[in-house]
PDB file of C-alpha atoms and ligand atoms in Angstrom:
ATOM      1  CA  MET A   1      19.777   3.412   0.603  1.00  0.00           C
ATOM      2  CA  THR A   2      21.963   3.266   3.671  1.00  0.00           C
ATOM      3  CA  ALA A   3      22.921  -0.098   5.169  1.00  0.00           C
ATOM      4  CA  ASP A   4      21.153   0.978   8.352  1.00  0.00           C
ATOM      5  CA  PHE A   5      17.889   1.529   6.481  1.00  0.00           C
ATOM      6  CA  GLN A   6      18.259  -1.767   4.639  1.00  0.00           C
ATOM      7  CA  ASP A   7      18.716  -3.617   7.953  1.00  0.00           C
ATOM      8  CA  TRP A   8      15.742  -1.829   9.479  1.00  0.00           C
ATOM      9  CA  ALA A   9      13.525  -2.570   6.472  1.00  0.00           C
ATOM     10  CA  ARG A  10      14.609  -6.214   6.269  1.00  0.00           C
ATOM     11  CA  SER A  11      13.867  -6.819   9.937  1.00  0.00           C
ATOM     12  CA  ARG A  12      10.362  -5.295   9.593  1.00  0.00           C
ATOM     13  CA  GLN A  13       9.700  -7.234   6.380  1.00  0.00           C
ATOM     14  CA  GLU A  14      10.690 -10.453   8.154  1.00  0.00           C
ATOM     15  CA  ARG A  15       8.555  -9.581  11.129  1.00  0.00           C
ATOM     16  CA  ILE A  16       5.484  -8.998   8.997  1.00  0.00           C
ATOM     17  CA  GLU A  17       6.135 -12.149   6.967  1.00  0.00           C
ATOM     18  CA  THR A  18       6.372 -14.283  10.116  1.00  0.00           C
ATOM     19  CA  TYR A  19       3.225 -12.740  11.526  1.00  0.00           C
ATOM     20  CA  LEU A  20       1.221 -13.255   8.330  1.00  0.00           C
ATOM     21  CA  GLU A  21       2.535 -16.811   8.072  1.00  0.00           C
ATOM     22  CA  THR A  22       1.065 -17.706  11.473  1.00  0.00           C
ATOM     23  CA  LEU A  23      -2.071 -15.591  11.042  1.00  0.00           C
ATOM     24  CA  LEU A  24      -3.312 -17.084   7.768  1.00  0.00           C
ATOM     25  CA  PRO A  25      -5.192 -20.372   8.179  1.00  0.00           C
ATOM     26  CA  PRO A  26      -3.066 -23.383   7.172  1.00  0.00           C
ATOM     27  CA  SER A  27      -3.625 -24.911   3.732  1.00  0.00           C
ATOM     28  CA  ASN A  28      -4.680 -28.227   5.279  1.00  0.00           C
ATOM     29  CA  VAL A  29      -7.610 -26.661   7.153  1.00  0.00           C
ATOM     30  CA  ALA A  30     -10.987 -26.623   5.372  1.00  0.00           C
ATOM     31  CA  PRO A  31     -11.785 -25.027   3.017  1.00  0.00           C
ATOM     32  CA  GLU A  32      -8.282 -26.042   1.928  1.00  0.00           C
ATOM     33  CA  ARG A  33      -8.220 -24.536  -1.546  1.00  0.00           C
ATOM     34  CA  LEU A  34      -9.423 -21.144  -0.340  1.00  0.00           C
ATOM     35  CA  HIS A  35      -6.872 -21.053   2.454  1.00  0.00           C
ATOM     36  CA  ASP A  36      -4.161 -22.155   0.053  1.00  0.00           C
ATOM     37  CA  ALA A  37      -5.115 -19.328  -2.332  1.00  0.00           C
ATOM     38  CA  MET A  38      -4.982 -16.795   0.509  1.00  0.00           C
ATOM     39  CA  ARG A  39      -1.509 -17.972   1.519  1.00  0.00           C
ATOM     40  CA  TYR A  40      -0.356 -18.069  -2.123  1.00  0.00           C
ATOM     41  CA  THR A  41      -1.447 -14.459  -2.520  1.00  0.00           C
ATOM     42  CA  VAL A  42      -0.038 -12.964   0.647  1.00  0.00           C
ATOM     43  CA  LEU A  43       3.144 -14.863   1.500  1.00  0.00           C
ATOM     44  CA  GLY A  44       6.605 -14.761  -0.014  1.00  0.00           C
ATOM     45  CA  GLY A  45       6.361 -11.701  -2.203  1.00  0.00           C
ATOM     46  CA  GLY A  46       5.910  -7.988  -2.409  1.00  0.00           C
ATOM     47  CA  LYS A  47       7.980  -5.133  -1.109  1.00  0.00           C
ATOM     48  CA  ARG A  48       5.788  -4.644   1.970  1.00  0.00           C
ATOM     49  CA  VAL A  49       5.857  -0.890   1.412  1.00  0.00           C
ATOM     50  CA  ARG A  50       2.670  -0.234   3.365  1.00  0.00           C
ATOM     51  CA  PRO A  51       3.845  -2.135   6.460  1.00  0.00           C
ATOM     52  CA  LEU A  52       7.171  -0.246   6.282  1.00  0.00           C
ATOM     53  CA  LEU A  53       5.242   3.026   6.251  1.00  0.00           C
ATOM     54  CA  ALA A  54       3.179   1.952   9.259  1.00  0.00           C
ATOM     55  CA  PHE A  55       6.325   0.959  11.183  1.00  0.00           C
ATOM     56  CA  ALA A  56       8.064   4.222  10.279  1.00  0.00           C
ATOM     57  CA  ALA A  57       5.044   6.337  11.267  1.00  0.00           C
ATOM     58  CA  GLY A  58       4.858   4.386  14.513  1.00  0.00           C
ATOM     59  CA  GLU A  59       8.262   5.807  15.434  1.00  0.00           C
ATOM     60  CA  LEU A  60       6.691   9.273  15.559  1.00  0.00           C
ATOM     61  CA  SER A  61       4.373   8.235  18.371  1.00  0.00           C
ATOM     62  CA  GLU A  62       6.755   5.699  19.940  1.00  0.00           C
ATOM     63  CA  ALA A  63       4.340   2.896  19.183  1.00  0.00           C
ATOM     64  CA  ASN A  64       4.788  -0.616  20.451  1.00  0.00           C
ATOM     65  CA  GLU A  65       6.111  -3.054  17.792  1.00  0.00           C
ATOM     66  CA  ASP A  66       3.514  -5.750  18.465  1.00  0.00           C
ATOM     67  CA  ARG A  67       0.673  -3.303  17.890  1.00  0.00           C
ATOM     68  CA  LEU A  68       2.396  -1.998  14.773  1.00  0.00           C
ATOM     69  CA  THR A  69       2.834  -5.487  13.360  1.00  0.00           C
ATOM     70  CA  ILE A  70      -0.891  -6.182  13.627  1.00  0.00           C
ATOM     71  CA  ALA A  71      -1.931  -2.815  12.171  1.00  0.00           C
ATOM     72  CA  ALA A  72       0.630  -3.168   9.363  1.00  0.00           C
ATOM     73  CA  ALA A  73      -0.618  -6.687   8.614  1.00  0.00           C
ATOM     74  CA  ALA A  74      -4.201  -5.433   8.362  1.00  0.00           C
ATOM     75  CA  VAL A  75      -3.183  -2.872   5.733  1.00  0.00           C
ATOM     76  CA  GLU A  76      -1.106  -5.436   3.834  1.00  0.00           C
ATOM     77  CA  LEU A  77      -4.077  -7.832   3.745  1.00  0.00           C
ATOM     78  CA  ILE A  78      -6.241  -5.137   2.163  1.00  0.00           C
ATOM     79  CA  HIS A  79      -3.477  -4.471  -0.355  1.00  0.00           C
ATOM     80  CA  ALA A  80      -3.184  -8.188  -1.179  1.00  0.00           C
ATOM     81  CA  TYR A  81      -6.951  -8.468  -1.673  1.00  0.00           C
ATOM     82  CA  SER A  82      -6.917  -5.462  -4.004  1.00  0.00           C
ATOM     83  CA  LEU A  83      -4.204  -7.019  -6.160  1.00  0.00           C
ATOM     84  CA  VAL A  84      -6.132 -10.302  -6.502  1.00  0.00           C
ATOM     85  CA  HIS A  85      -9.308  -8.525  -7.560  1.00  0.00           C
ATOM     86  CA  ASP A  86      -7.431  -6.065  -9.777  1.00  0.00           C
ATOM     87  CA  ASP A  87      -5.882  -8.976 -11.717  1.00  0.00           C
ATOM     88  CA  LEU A  88      -9.258 -10.648 -12.443  1.00  0.00           C
ATOM     89  CA  PRO A  89     -10.464 -10.794 -16.061  1.00  0.00           C
ATOM     90  CA  CYS A  90     -13.284  -8.345 -15.256  1.00  0.00           C
ATOM     91  CA  MET A  91     -10.689  -5.750 -14.191  1.00  0.00           C
ATOM     92  CA  ASP A  92      -7.073  -5.628 -15.412  1.00  0.00           C
ATOM     93  CA  ASN A  93      -7.061  -9.237 -16.617  1.00  0.00           C
ATOM     94  CA  ASP A  94      -3.441  -9.980 -15.749  1.00  0.00           C
ATOM     95  CA  VAL A  95      -1.591 -13.273 -15.562  1.00  0.00           C
ATOM     96  CA  LEU A  96       1.556 -12.318 -13.661  1.00  0.00           C
ATOM     97  CA  ARG A  97       1.947 -10.824 -10.178  1.00  0.00           C
ATOM     98  CA  ARG A  98       5.008 -10.813  -7.936  1.00  0.00           C
ATOM     99  CA  GLY A  99       6.782 -12.978 -10.511  1.00  0.00           C
ATOM    100  CA  LYS A 100       4.234 -15.803 -10.415  1.00  0.00           C
ATOM    101  CA  PRO A 101       0.850 -16.626 -11.997  1.00  0.00           C
ATOM    102  CA  THR A 102      -1.953 -14.450 -10.621  1.00  0.00           C
ATOM    103  CA  CYS A 103      -4.353 -15.973  -8.112  1.00  0.00           C
ATOM    104  CA  HIS A 104      -7.162 -16.638 -10.614  1.00  0.00           C
ATOM    105  CA  ILE A 105      -4.759 -18.287 -13.064  1.00  0.00           C
ATOM    106  CA  GLU A 106      -3.592 -20.620 -10.301  1.00  0.00           C
ATOM    107  CA  TYR A 107      -6.928 -21.247  -8.515  1.00  0.00           C
ATOM    108  CA  GLY A 108      -9.703 -20.124 -10.869  1.00  0.00           C
ATOM    109  CA  GLU A 109     -11.800 -16.976 -10.761  1.00  0.00           C
ATOM    110  CA  ALA A 110     -14.290 -18.053  -8.106  1.00  0.00           C
ATOM    111  CA  ILE A 111     -11.638 -18.952  -5.536  1.00  0.00           C
ATOM    112  CA  ALA A 112      -9.648 -15.802  -6.379  1.00  0.00           C
ATOM    113  CA  LEU A 113     -12.727 -13.682  -5.745  1.00  0.00           C
ATOM    114  CA  LEU A 114     -13.345 -15.423  -2.423  1.00  0.00           C
ATOM    115  CA  ALA A 115      -9.673 -15.225  -1.422  1.00  0.00           C
ATOM    116  CA  GLY A 116      -9.795 -11.450  -1.940  1.00  0.00           C
ATOM    117  CA  ASP A 117     -13.031 -11.189   0.046  1.00  0.00           C
ATOM    118  CA  SER A 118     -11.604 -13.290   2.876  1.00  0.00           C
ATOM    119  CA  LEU A 119      -8.378 -11.279   3.072  1.00  0.00           C
ATOM    120  CA  GLN A 120     -10.398  -8.098   3.388  1.00  0.00           C
ATOM    121  CA  SER A 121     -12.526  -9.581   6.182  1.00  0.00           C
ATOM    122  CA  LEU A 122      -9.443 -10.831   7.995  1.00  0.00           C
ATOM    123  CA  ALA A 123      -7.948  -7.330   7.943  1.00  0.00           C
ATOM    124  CA  PHE A 124     -10.921  -5.884   9.815  1.00  0.00           C
ATOM    125  CA  GLN A 125     -11.066  -8.868  12.157  1.00  0.00           C
ATOM    126  CA  LEU A 126      -7.486  -8.059  13.205  1.00  0.00           C
ATOM    127  CA  LEU A 127      -8.280  -4.424  13.926  1.00  0.00           C
ATOM    128  CA  ALA A 128     -11.276  -5.424  16.027  1.00  0.00           C
ATOM    129  CA  GLU A 129      -9.675  -8.372  17.828  1.00  0.00           C
ATOM    130  CA  TYR A 130      -6.540  -6.895  19.404  1.00  0.00           C
ATOM    131  CA  SER A 131      -5.890  -3.856  21.529  1.00  0.00           C
ATOM    132  CA  LEU A 132      -3.933  -1.598  19.188  1.00  0.00           C
ATOM    133  CA  ALA A 133      -4.337   1.899  20.608  1.00  0.00           C
ATOM    134  CA  ASP A 134      -4.369   3.658  23.967  1.00  0.00           C
ATOM    135  CA  THR A 135      -8.098   4.341  23.826  1.00  0.00           C
ATOM    136  CA  SER A 136     -10.984   2.484  22.234  1.00  0.00           C
ATOM    137  CA  GLN A 137     -11.956   5.736  20.499  1.00  0.00           C
ATOM    138  CA  THR A 138      -8.588   5.789  18.707  1.00  0.00           C
ATOM    139  CA  GLN A 139      -8.957   2.138  17.812  1.00  0.00           C
ATOM    140  CA  LEU A 140     -12.375   2.827  16.297  1.00  0.00           C
ATOM    141  CA  GLU A 141     -10.789   5.671  14.337  1.00  0.00           C
ATOM    142  CA  MET A 142      -8.255   3.158  12.955  1.00  0.00           C
ATOM    143  CA  ILE A 143     -11.044   0.835  11.807  1.00  0.00           C
ATOM    144  CA  LYS A 144     -12.897   3.765  10.257  1.00  0.00           C
ATOM    145  CA  ARG A 145      -9.769   5.017   8.479  1.00  0.00           C
ATOM    146  CA  LEU A 146      -9.047   1.651   6.928  1.00  0.00           C
ATOM    147  CA  ALA A 147     -12.680   1.157   5.903  1.00  0.00           C
ATOM    148  CA  GLN A 148     -12.841   4.594   4.292  1.00  0.00           C
ATOM    149  CA  ALA A 149      -9.524   4.086   2.528  1.00  0.00           C
ATOM    150  CA  SER A 150     -10.698   0.767   1.082  1.00  0.00           C
ATOM    151  CA  GLY A 151     -14.211   1.703  -0.008  1.00  0.00           C
ATOM    152  CA  SER A 152     -15.928   3.777  -2.661  1.00  0.00           C
ATOM    153  CA  ARG A 153     -14.440   7.042  -1.319  1.00  0.00           C
ATOM    154  CA  GLY A 154     -11.003   5.419  -1.416  1.00  0.00           C
ATOM    155  CA  MET A 155      -9.371   2.506  -3.229  1.00  0.00           C
ATOM    156  CA  ALA A 156     -12.465   0.852  -4.731  1.00  0.00           C
ATOM    157  CA  GLY A 157     -13.706   4.253  -5.902  1.00  0.00           C
ATOM    158  CA  GLY A 158     -10.339   5.016  -7.496  1.00  0.00           C
ATOM    159  CA  GLN A 159     -10.420   1.657  -9.221  1.00  0.00           C
ATOM    160  CA  ALA A 160     -13.881   2.457 -10.626  1.00  0.00           C
ATOM    161  CA  VAL A 161     -12.566   5.755 -12.029  1.00  0.00           C
ATOM    162  CA  ASP A 162      -9.549   3.900 -13.431  1.00  0.00           C
ATOM    163  CA  LEU A 163     -11.736   1.366 -15.254  1.00  0.00           C
ATOM    164  CA  ALA A 164     -13.935   4.149 -16.633  1.00  0.00           C
ATOM    165  CA  SER A 165     -10.904   6.094 -17.875  1.00  0.00           C
ATOM    166  CA  ILE A 166      -9.617   3.475 -20.327  1.00  0.00           C
ATOM    167  CA  GLY A 167      -9.243   5.026 -23.749  1.00  0.00           C
ATOM    168  CA  LYS A 168     -10.103   8.512 -22.450  1.00  0.00           C
ATOM    169  CA  THR A 169      -8.008  11.616 -22.033  1.00  0.00           C
ATOM    170  CA  LEU A 170      -7.908  12.835 -18.441  1.00  0.00           C
ATOM    171  CA  SER A 171      -6.803  16.233 -17.210  1.00  0.00           C
ATOM    172  CA  LEU A 172      -4.032  16.320 -14.607  1.00  0.00           C
ATOM    173  CA  PRO A 173      -6.499  17.013 -11.757  1.00  0.00           C
ATOM    174  CA  GLU A 174      -8.681  14.082 -12.881  1.00  0.00           C
ATOM    175  CA  LEU A 175      -5.653  11.808 -12.983  1.00  0.00           C
ATOM    176  CA  GLU A 176      -4.627  13.029  -9.542  1.00  0.00           C
ATOM    177  CA  PHE A 177      -8.117  12.308  -8.179  1.00  0.00           C
ATOM    178  CA  MET A 178      -7.960   8.781  -9.560  1.00  0.00           C
ATOM    179  CA  HIS A 179      -4.536   7.996  -8.143  1.00  0.00           C
ATOM    180  CA  ILE A 180      -5.071   9.657  -4.781  1.00  0.00           C
ATOM    181  CA  HIS A 181      -7.999   7.278  -4.346  1.00  0.00           C
ATOM    182  CA  LYS A 182      -6.852   4.096  -6.074  1.00  0.00           C
ATOM    183  CA  THR A 183      -3.377   3.864  -4.556  1.00  0.00           C
ATOM    184  CA  GLY A 184      -2.934   6.862  -2.301  1.00  0.00           C
ATOM    185  CA  ALA A 185      -5.777   6.220   0.127  1.00  0.00           C
ATOM    186  CA  LEU A 186      -4.393   2.929   1.419  1.00  0.00           C
ATOM    187  CA  ILE A 187      -0.877   4.322   1.717  1.00  0.00           C
ATOM    188  CA  ARG A 188      -2.277   7.220   3.686  1.00  0.00           C
ATOM    189  CA  ALA A 189      -4.152   4.804   5.947  1.00  0.00           C
ATOM    190  CA  ALA A 190      -0.953   2.781   6.513  1.00  0.00           C
ATOM    191  CA  VAL A 191       0.827   5.879   7.818  1.00  0.00           C
ATOM    192  CA  MET A 192      -2.048   7.021  10.008  1.00  0.00           C
ATOM    193  CA  LEU A 193      -2.719   3.574  11.477  1.00  0.00           C
ATOM    194  CA  GLY A 194       0.959   3.290  12.410  1.00  0.00           C
ATOM    195  CA  ALA A 195       0.851   6.645  14.184  1.00  0.00           C
ATOM    196  CA  TYR A 196      -2.402   5.787  15.999  1.00  0.00           C
ATOM    197  CA  CYS A 197      -0.749   2.730  17.576  1.00  0.00           C
ATOM    198  CA  GLY A 198       1.359   4.982  19.819  1.00  0.00           C
ATOM    199  CA  SER A 199       0.918   7.956  22.128  1.00  0.00           C
ATOM    200  CA  PRO A 200      -1.787  10.448  21.144  1.00  0.00           C
ATOM    201  CA  MET A 201      -0.646  13.191  18.767  1.00  0.00           C
ATOM    202  CA  LYS A 202      -1.679  16.821  18.652  1.00  0.00           C
ATOM    203  CA  GLU A 203      -4.185  17.801  15.960  1.00  0.00           C
ATOM    204  CA  ILE A 204      -1.537  19.851  14.124  1.00  0.00           C
ATOM    205  CA  GLN A 205       0.808  16.853  14.079  1.00  0.00           C
ATOM    206  CA  LEU A 206      -1.930  14.576  12.738  1.00  0.00           C
ATOM    207  CA  MET A 207      -2.765  17.092  10.016  1.00  0.00           C
ATOM    208  CA  ASN A 208       0.844  17.407   8.921  1.00  0.00           C
ATOM    209  CA  LEU A 209       1.355  13.665   8.980  1.00  0.00           C
ATOM    210  CA  ASP A 210      -1.792  13.122   6.938  1.00  0.00           C
ATOM    211  CA  HIS A 211      -0.647  15.652   4.359  1.00  0.00           C
ATOM    212  CA  SER A 212       2.768  14.049   4.072  1.00  0.00           C
ATOM    213  CA  ALA A 213       1.098  10.633   3.643  1.00  0.00           C
ATOM    214  CA  LYS A 214      -1.089  12.029   0.859  1.00  0.00           C
ATOM    215  CA  CYS A 215       2.033  13.256  -0.960  1.00  0.00           C
ATOM    216  CA  ILE A 216       3.838   9.944  -0.413  1.00  0.00           C
ATOM    217  CA  GLY A 217       0.815   8.010  -1.749  1.00  0.00           C
ATOM    218  CA  LEU A 218       0.639  10.094  -4.894  1.00  0.00           C
ATOM    219  CA  ALA A 219       4.418   9.939  -5.386  1.00  0.00           C
ATOM    220  CA  PHE A 220       4.171   6.130  -5.138  1.00  0.00           C
ATOM    221  CA  GLN A 221       1.740   6.080  -8.050  1.00  0.00           C
ATOM    222  CA  VAL A 222       3.670   8.599 -10.161  1.00  0.00           C
ATOM    223  CA  VAL A 223       6.735   6.354  -9.850  1.00  0.00           C
ATOM    224  CA  ASP A 224       4.560   3.294 -10.576  1.00  0.00           C
ATOM    225  CA  ASP A 225       3.494   4.900 -13.848  1.00  0.00           C
ATOM    226  CA  VAL A 226       7.126   5.611 -14.765  1.00  0.00           C
ATOM    227  CA  LEU A 227       8.182   2.047 -13.935  1.00  0.00           C
ATOM    228  CA  ASP A 228       5.295   0.582 -15.929  1.00  0.00           C
ATOM    229  CA  ALA A 229       6.539   2.527 -18.943  1.00  0.00           C
ATOM    230  CA  GLU A 230      10.275   2.021 -18.443  1.00  0.00           C
ATOM    231  CA  ALA A 231      11.021  -1.189 -16.567  1.00  0.00           C
ATOM    232  CA  SER A 232      10.873  -4.768 -17.844  1.00  0.00           C
ATOM    233  CA  THR A 233       8.351  -7.455 -16.922  1.00  0.00           C
ATOM    234  CA  ALA A 234      11.197  -9.479 -15.377  1.00  0.00           C
ATOM    235  CA  THR A 235      12.207  -6.601 -13.087  1.00  0.00           C
ATOM    236  CA  LEU A 236       8.651  -5.706 -12.091  1.00  0.00           C
ATOM    237  CA  GLY A 237       7.399  -9.277 -11.611  1.00  0.00           C
ATOM    238  CA  LYS A 238       4.180  -8.126 -13.306  1.00  0.00           C
ATOM    239  CA  THR A 239       3.369  -7.382 -16.925  1.00  0.00           C
ATOM    240  CA  ALA A 240       5.149  -4.167 -17.924  1.00  0.00           C
ATOM    241  CA  GLY A 241       3.730  -1.680 -20.399  1.00  0.00           C
ATOM    242  CA  LYS A 242       0.117  -2.546 -19.518  1.00  0.00           C
ATOM    243  CA  ASP A 243      -0.966   1.075 -19.181  1.00  0.00           C
ATOM    244  CA  ALA A 244       0.034   1.988 -22.729  1.00  0.00           C
ATOM    245  CA  GLU A 245      -1.280  -1.323 -24.076  1.00  0.00           C
ATOM    246  CA  ASN A 246      -4.653  -0.691 -22.401  1.00  0.00           C
ATOM    247  CA  ASN A 247      -4.672   2.917 -23.533  1.00  0.00           C
ATOM    248  CA  LYS A 248      -4.790   4.146 -19.919  1.00  0.00           C
ATOM    249  CA  PRO A 249      -4.048   7.745 -19.019  1.00  0.00           C
ATOM    250  CA  THR A 250      -0.988   7.931 -16.723  1.00  0.00           C
ATOM    251  CA  TYR A 251       1.457  10.545 -15.508  1.00  0.00           C
ATOM    252  CA  VAL A 252       3.812   9.346 -18.237  1.00  0.00           C
ATOM    253  CA  SER A 253       1.220   9.614 -21.002  1.00  0.00           C
ATOM    254  CA  ILE A 254       0.257  13.122 -19.862  1.00  0.00           C
ATOM    255  CA  LEU A 255       3.587  14.576 -18.683  1.00  0.00           C
ATOM    256  CA  GLY A 256       6.256  12.308 -20.162  1.00  0.00           C
ATOM    257  CA  SER A 257       8.735  10.331 -18.022  1.00  0.00           C
ATOM    258  CA  SER A 258      11.102  13.102 -17.053  1.00  0.00           C
ATOM    259  CA  GLN A 259       8.391  15.529 -15.931  1.00  0.00           C
ATOM    260  CA  ALA A 260       6.675  12.684 -14.085  1.00  0.00           C
ATOM    261  CA  ARG A 261       9.945  12.021 -12.232  1.00  0.00           C
ATOM    262  CA  GLU A 262      10.188  15.733 -11.440  1.00  0.00           C
ATOM    263  CA  LEU A 263       6.642  15.628 -10.055  1.00  0.00           C
ATOM    264  CA  ALA A 264       7.635  12.720  -7.781  1.00  0.00           C
ATOM    265  CA  GLU A 265      10.534  14.856  -6.509  1.00  0.00           C
ATOM    266  CA  GLU A 266       8.198  17.779  -5.875  1.00  0.00           C
ATOM    267  CA  LEU A 267       5.894  15.502  -3.903  1.00  0.00           C
ATOM    268  CA  ARG A 268       8.851  14.247  -1.899  1.00  0.00           C
ATOM    269  CA  ARG A 269       9.806  17.820  -1.020  1.00  0.00           C
ATOM    270  CA  ASP A 270       6.205  18.570  -0.025  1.00  0.00           C
ATOM    271  CA  ALA A 271       6.089  15.450   2.166  1.00  0.00           C
ATOM    272  CA  TYR A 272       9.398  16.389   3.800  1.00  0.00           C
ATOM    273  CA  ARG A 273       8.105  19.891   4.564  1.00  0.00           C
ATOM    274  CA  SER A 274       5.085  18.478   6.382  1.00  0.00           C
ATOM    275  CA  LEU A 275       7.334  16.162   8.371  1.00  0.00           C
ATOM    276  CA  GLU A 276       9.518  19.020   9.649  1.00  0.00           C
ATOM    277  CA  ILE A 277       7.279  19.383  12.693  1.00  0.00           C
ATOM    278  CA  PHE A 278       8.517  15.952  13.883  1.00  0.00           C
ATOM    279  CA  GLY A 279      12.231  16.751  13.544  1.00  0.00           C
ATOM    280  CA  GLU A 280      14.580  13.773  13.783  1.00  0.00           C
ATOM    281  CA  MET A 281      11.790  11.393  14.782  1.00  0.00           C
ATOM    282  CA  ALA A 282      10.599  11.376  11.169  1.00  0.00           C
ATOM    283  CA  GLY A 283      13.954  10.040   9.952  1.00  0.00           C
ATOM    284  CA  ARG A 284      12.608   6.578   9.104  1.00  0.00           C
ATOM    285  CA  LEU A 285       9.540   7.951   7.390  1.00  0.00           C
ATOM    286  CA  ARG A 286      11.775  10.128   5.220  1.00  0.00           C
ATOM    287  CA  GLN A 287      13.870   7.072   4.396  1.00  0.00           C
ATOM    288  CA  VAL A 288      10.807   4.991   3.431  1.00  0.00           C
ATOM    289  CA  THR A 289       9.673   7.920   1.254  1.00  0.00           C
ATOM    290  CA  ASP A 290      13.071   7.890  -0.469  1.00  0.00           C
ATOM    291  CA  PHE A 291      12.808   4.136  -0.932  1.00  0.00           C
ATOM    292  CA  ILE A 292       9.389   4.542  -2.583  1.00  0.00           C
ATOM    293  CA  ILE A 293      10.654   7.209  -4.964  1.00  0.00           C
ATOM    294  CA  GLN A 294      13.951   5.529  -5.838  1.00  0.00           C
ATOM    295  CA  ARG A 295      12.593   1.983  -6.170  1.00  0.00           C
ATOM    296  CA  GLN A 296      13.290   0.016  -9.351  1.00  0.00           C
ATOM    297  CA  PHE A 297      10.231  -2.275  -9.159  1.00  0.00           C
TER     298      PHE A 297
HETATM  299  C1  GRG B   1      -9.847  -4.183  -6.885  1.00  0.00           C
HETATM  300  C2  GRG B   1     -10.936  -2.716  -5.126  1.00  0.00           C
HETATM  301  C3  GRG B   1      -9.824  -2.987  -6.040  1.00  0.00           C
HETATM  302  C4  GRG B   1      -8.821  -2.116  -6.068  1.00  0.00           C
HETATM  303  C5  GRG B   1      -7.629  -2.304  -6.868  1.00  0.00           C
HETATM  304  C6  GRG B   1      -4.551  -1.230  -5.838  1.00  0.00           C
HETATM  305  C7  GRG B   1      -5.423  -1.401  -6.994  1.00  0.00           C
HETATM  306  C8  GRG B   1      -6.839  -1.047  -6.832  1.00  0.00           C
HETATM  307  C9  GRG B   1      -4.988  -1.917  -8.118  1.00  0.00           C
HETATM  308  C10 GRG B   1      -3.655  -2.400  -8.316  1.00  0.00           C
HETATM  309  C11 GRG B   1      -3.247  -2.085  -9.704  1.00  0.00           C
HETATM  310  C12 GRG B   1      -1.975  -1.430  -9.674  1.00  0.00           C
HETATM  311  C13 GRG B   1      -0.849  -2.215 -10.228  1.00  0.00           C
HETATM  312  C14 GRG B   1      -1.892  -0.202  -9.198  1.00  0.00           C
HETATM  313  C15 GRG B   1      -0.652   0.509  -9.182  1.00  0.00           C
HETATM  314  C16 GRG B   1      -0.144   0.740  -7.802  1.00  0.00           C
HETATM  315  C17 GRG B   1       0.007  -0.501  -7.060  1.00  0.00           C
HETATM  316  C18 GRG B   1      -0.996  -0.767  -6.028  1.00  0.00           C
HETATM  317  C19 GRG B   1       1.031  -1.295  -7.315  1.00  0.00           C
HETATM  318  C20 GRG B   1       1.308  -2.521  -6.587  1.00  0.00           C
HETATM  319  O1  GRG B   1       1.746  -2.205  -5.287  1.00  0.00           O
HETATM  320  P1  GRG B   1       3.211  -2.569  -4.801  1.00  0.00           P
HETATM  321  O2  GRG B   1       4.232  -2.098  -5.796  1.00  0.00           O
HETATM  322  O3  GRG B   1       3.127  -4.163  -4.891  1.00  0.00           O
HETATM  323  O4  GRG B   1       3.385  -2.135  -3.400  1.00  0.00           O
HETATM  324  P2  GRG B   1       3.901  -5.280  -4.065  1.00  0.00           P
HETATM  325  O5  GRG B   1       3.799  -6.497  -4.935  1.00  0.00           O
HETATM  326  O6  GRG B   1       5.314  -4.834  -3.847  1.00  0.00           O
HETATM  327  O7  GRG B   1       3.149  -5.436  -2.793  1.00  0.00           O
END
């Protein structure tokens, strides 16, 4: 990672943190415990990969930073909600997230469920409340994209396939379907929402960007599988080795670590090819892609 990229990423991470800090209701406003759980979940942790993708994609359409911050925050809120629900006993049943006790361990299951629900609602409130695109039609498209990416044809659907796959053998295409939905859909939405904040793009540009985002989303999950198998709990800030322990099919269980890493590289090359149409303007998006593939946690 170049120092220039690190500075860029840090400034966007700080920007999103500050925005979320002021957006989330204070812990002393009723219902206090719910608001506290929402703040506990969202603030002070996470790599903010999805916001970074939205900011980087926004450079392709010369989007305004204030619009990007709001769109990026909406995606991050959906991500935060998904982590809270994913950690619940009825799903992955995990006790550690971002290096601290999971939301339900800290606040109980009922509040954790409601915190996730409320974060999801807040995400859509943001997209409806502020002017984020040049036309209201584009803004509606943003709302639709995020809704689709979060629902049964996106993240929630992928999670359902994931839960049903425990203890089963999946083919590579089945695994790809699961990951493209569970993790990839929201990453794809982050990229597209960022681009929609700026000047309108040509159809061919949107198609290429969408394809690159699909590759980046899948590469994210391939690397996640490798890290789950290879990194420590301390490094990840979440319980390592859960996939093997839960007998879950992953890219590592099907391909082995080194072929999984090679697949991530192939996906990076595919993403880069689709970004060629944008020339130098896609520099940041290429750097965020590299960051996703080279990350250690
Ligand atoms: C509960 C509807 C519902 C969906 C859950 C996203 C998800 C679906 C489950 C999360 C389980 C998981 C660990 C998936 C692997 C990929 C992933 C989303 C990892 C966590 O994302 P990071 O690494 O987390 O961006 P940080 O903490 O950096 O934000």
